[in-house]
């Protein structure tokens, strides 16, 4: 079976997002989204789904969490 690993990045005027995911991981996560609840939910998603996920996101969330 081929590795189910992906890396995606997107940069706009408002946001800069980098994501790495391994669908056949062990549940490890490294998250920095700037929104604590989103970090928490993504950590649970990774841990219980046995995904390895790394997300670094920044943007203009001082307006709201969009």
PDB file of C-alpha atoms in Angstrom:
ATOM      1  CA  UNK A   1       0.000   0.000   0.000  1.00  0.00           C
ATOM      2  CA  UNK A   2       1.386   3.445  -0.856  1.00  0.00           C
ATOM      3  CA  UNK A   3       2.146   5.861   1.971  1.00  0.00           C
ATOM      4  CA  UNK A   4      -0.782   8.087   2.814  1.00  0.00           C
ATOM      5  CA  UNK A   5       1.218  11.215   3.574  1.00  0.00           C
ATOM      6  CA  UNK A   6       0.527  14.746   2.374  1.00  0.00           C
ATOM      7  CA  UNK A   7       1.939  18.232   2.813  1.00  0.00           C
ATOM      8  CA  UNK A   8      -0.027  21.341   1.886  1.00  0.00           C
ATOM      9  CA  UNK A   9       0.690  25.030   2.294  1.00  0.00           C
ATOM     10  CA  UNK A  10      -1.322  28.120   1.506  1.00  0.00           C
ATOM     11  CA  UNK A  11      -0.395  31.744   1.875  1.00  0.00           C
ATOM     12  CA  UNK A  12      -2.716  34.677   1.297  1.00  0.00           C
ATOM     13  CA  UNK A  13      -2.671  38.303   2.435  1.00  0.00           C
ATOM     14  CA  UNK A  14      -4.515  37.254   5.605  1.00  0.00           C
ATOM     15  CA  UNK A  15      -3.178  33.760   6.395  1.00  0.00           C
ATOM     16  CA  UNK A  16      -0.139  31.508   6.227  1.00  0.00           C
ATOM     17  CA  UNK A  17      -0.929  27.806   6.754  1.00  0.00           C
ATOM     18  CA  UNK A  18       1.350  24.754   6.580  1.00  0.00           C
ATOM     19  CA  UNK A  19       0.032  21.231   7.141  1.00  0.00           C
ATOM     20  CA  UNK A  20       1.686  17.806   7.149  1.00  0.00           C
ATOM     21  CA  UNK A  21      -0.383  14.671   7.738  1.00  0.00           C
ATOM     22  CA  UNK A  22       0.386  10.976   7.873  1.00  0.00           C
ATOM     23  CA  UNK A  23      -2.836   8.974   7.760  1.00  0.00           C
ATOM     24  CA  UNK A  24      -1.028   5.843   9.004  1.00  0.00           C
ATOM     25  CA  UNK A  25       0.671   7.442  11.992  1.00  0.00           C
ATOM     26  CA  UNK A  26       0.573   6.848  15.711  1.00  0.00           C
ATOM     27  CA  UNK A  27      -1.508   9.782  16.967  1.00  0.00           C
ATOM     28  CA  UNK A  28       1.197  12.444  17.357  1.00  0.00           C
ATOM     29  CA  UNK A  29       0.398  16.087  16.753  1.00  0.00           C
ATOM     30  CA  UNK A  30       2.187  19.426  16.694  1.00  0.00           C
ATOM     31  CA  UNK A  31      -0.351  22.212  16.434  1.00  0.00           C
ATOM     32  CA  UNK A  32      -0.124  25.980  16.407  1.00  0.00           C
ATOM     33  CA  UNK A  33      -3.278  27.543  14.986  1.00  0.00           C
ATOM     34  CA  UNK A  34      -3.701  30.481  17.323  1.00  0.00           C
ATOM     35  CA  UNK A  35      -7.164  29.238  18.341  1.00  0.00           C
ATOM     36  CA  UNK A  36      -6.843  27.052  21.462  1.00  0.00           C
ATOM     37  CA  UNK A  37     -10.135  25.192  20.952  1.00  0.00           C
ATOM     38  CA  UNK A  38      -9.199  24.309  17.358  1.00  0.00           C
ATOM     39  CA  UNK A  39      -5.770  23.072  18.516  1.00  0.00           C
ATOM     40  CA  UNK A  40      -7.511  20.938  21.145  1.00  0.00           C
ATOM     41  CA  UNK A  41     -10.011  19.410  18.694  1.00  0.00           C
ATOM     42  CA  UNK A  42      -7.307  18.673  16.094  1.00  0.00           C
ATOM     43  CA  UNK A  43      -5.179  17.034  18.800  1.00  0.00           C
ATOM     44  CA  UNK A  44      -8.083  14.741  19.710  1.00  0.00           C
ATOM     45  CA  UNK A  45      -8.719  14.011  16.018  1.00  0.00           C
ATOM     46  CA  UNK A  46      -5.088  12.948  15.586  1.00  0.00           C
ATOM     47  CA  UNK A  47      -4.845  10.998  18.832  1.00  0.00           C
ATOM     48  CA  UNK A  48      -8.037   8.982  18.429  1.00  0.00           C
ATOM     49  CA  UNK A  49      -7.729   8.582  14.655  1.00  0.00           C
ATOM     50  CA  UNK A  50      -4.050   7.550  14.868  1.00  0.00           C
ATOM     51  CA  UNK A  51      -3.016  10.298  12.444  1.00  0.00           C
ATOM     52  CA  UNK A  52       0.251  12.188  12.732  1.00  0.00           C
ATOM     53  CA  UNK A  53      -0.480  15.820  12.014  1.00  0.00           C
ATOM     54  CA  UNK A  54       1.571  18.996  12.077  1.00  0.00           C
ATOM     55  CA  UNK A  55      -0.092  22.366  11.524  1.00  0.00           C
ATOM     56  CA  UNK A  56       1.422  25.826  11.747  1.00  0.00           C
ATOM     57  CA  UNK A  57      -1.055  28.569  10.956  1.00  0.00           C
ATOM     58  CA  UNK A  58      -1.013  32.296  11.443  1.00  0.00           C
ATOM     59  CA  UNK A  59      -3.300  35.042  10.331  1.00  0.00           C
ATOM     60  CA  UNK A  60      -5.487  37.948  11.265  1.00  0.00           C
ATOM     61  CA  UNK A  61      -7.515  36.213  13.976  1.00  0.00           C
ATOM     62  CA  UNK A  62      -7.566  39.359  16.099  1.00  0.00           C
ATOM     63  CA  UNK A  63     -10.683  40.275  14.088  1.00  0.00           C
ATOM     64  CA  UNK A  64     -12.395  36.916  14.781  1.00  0.00           C
ATOM     65  CA  UNK A  65     -11.658  33.196  14.503  1.00  0.00           C
ATOM     66  CA  UNK A  66     -12.378  32.735  10.798  1.00  0.00           C
TER      67      UNK A  66
END
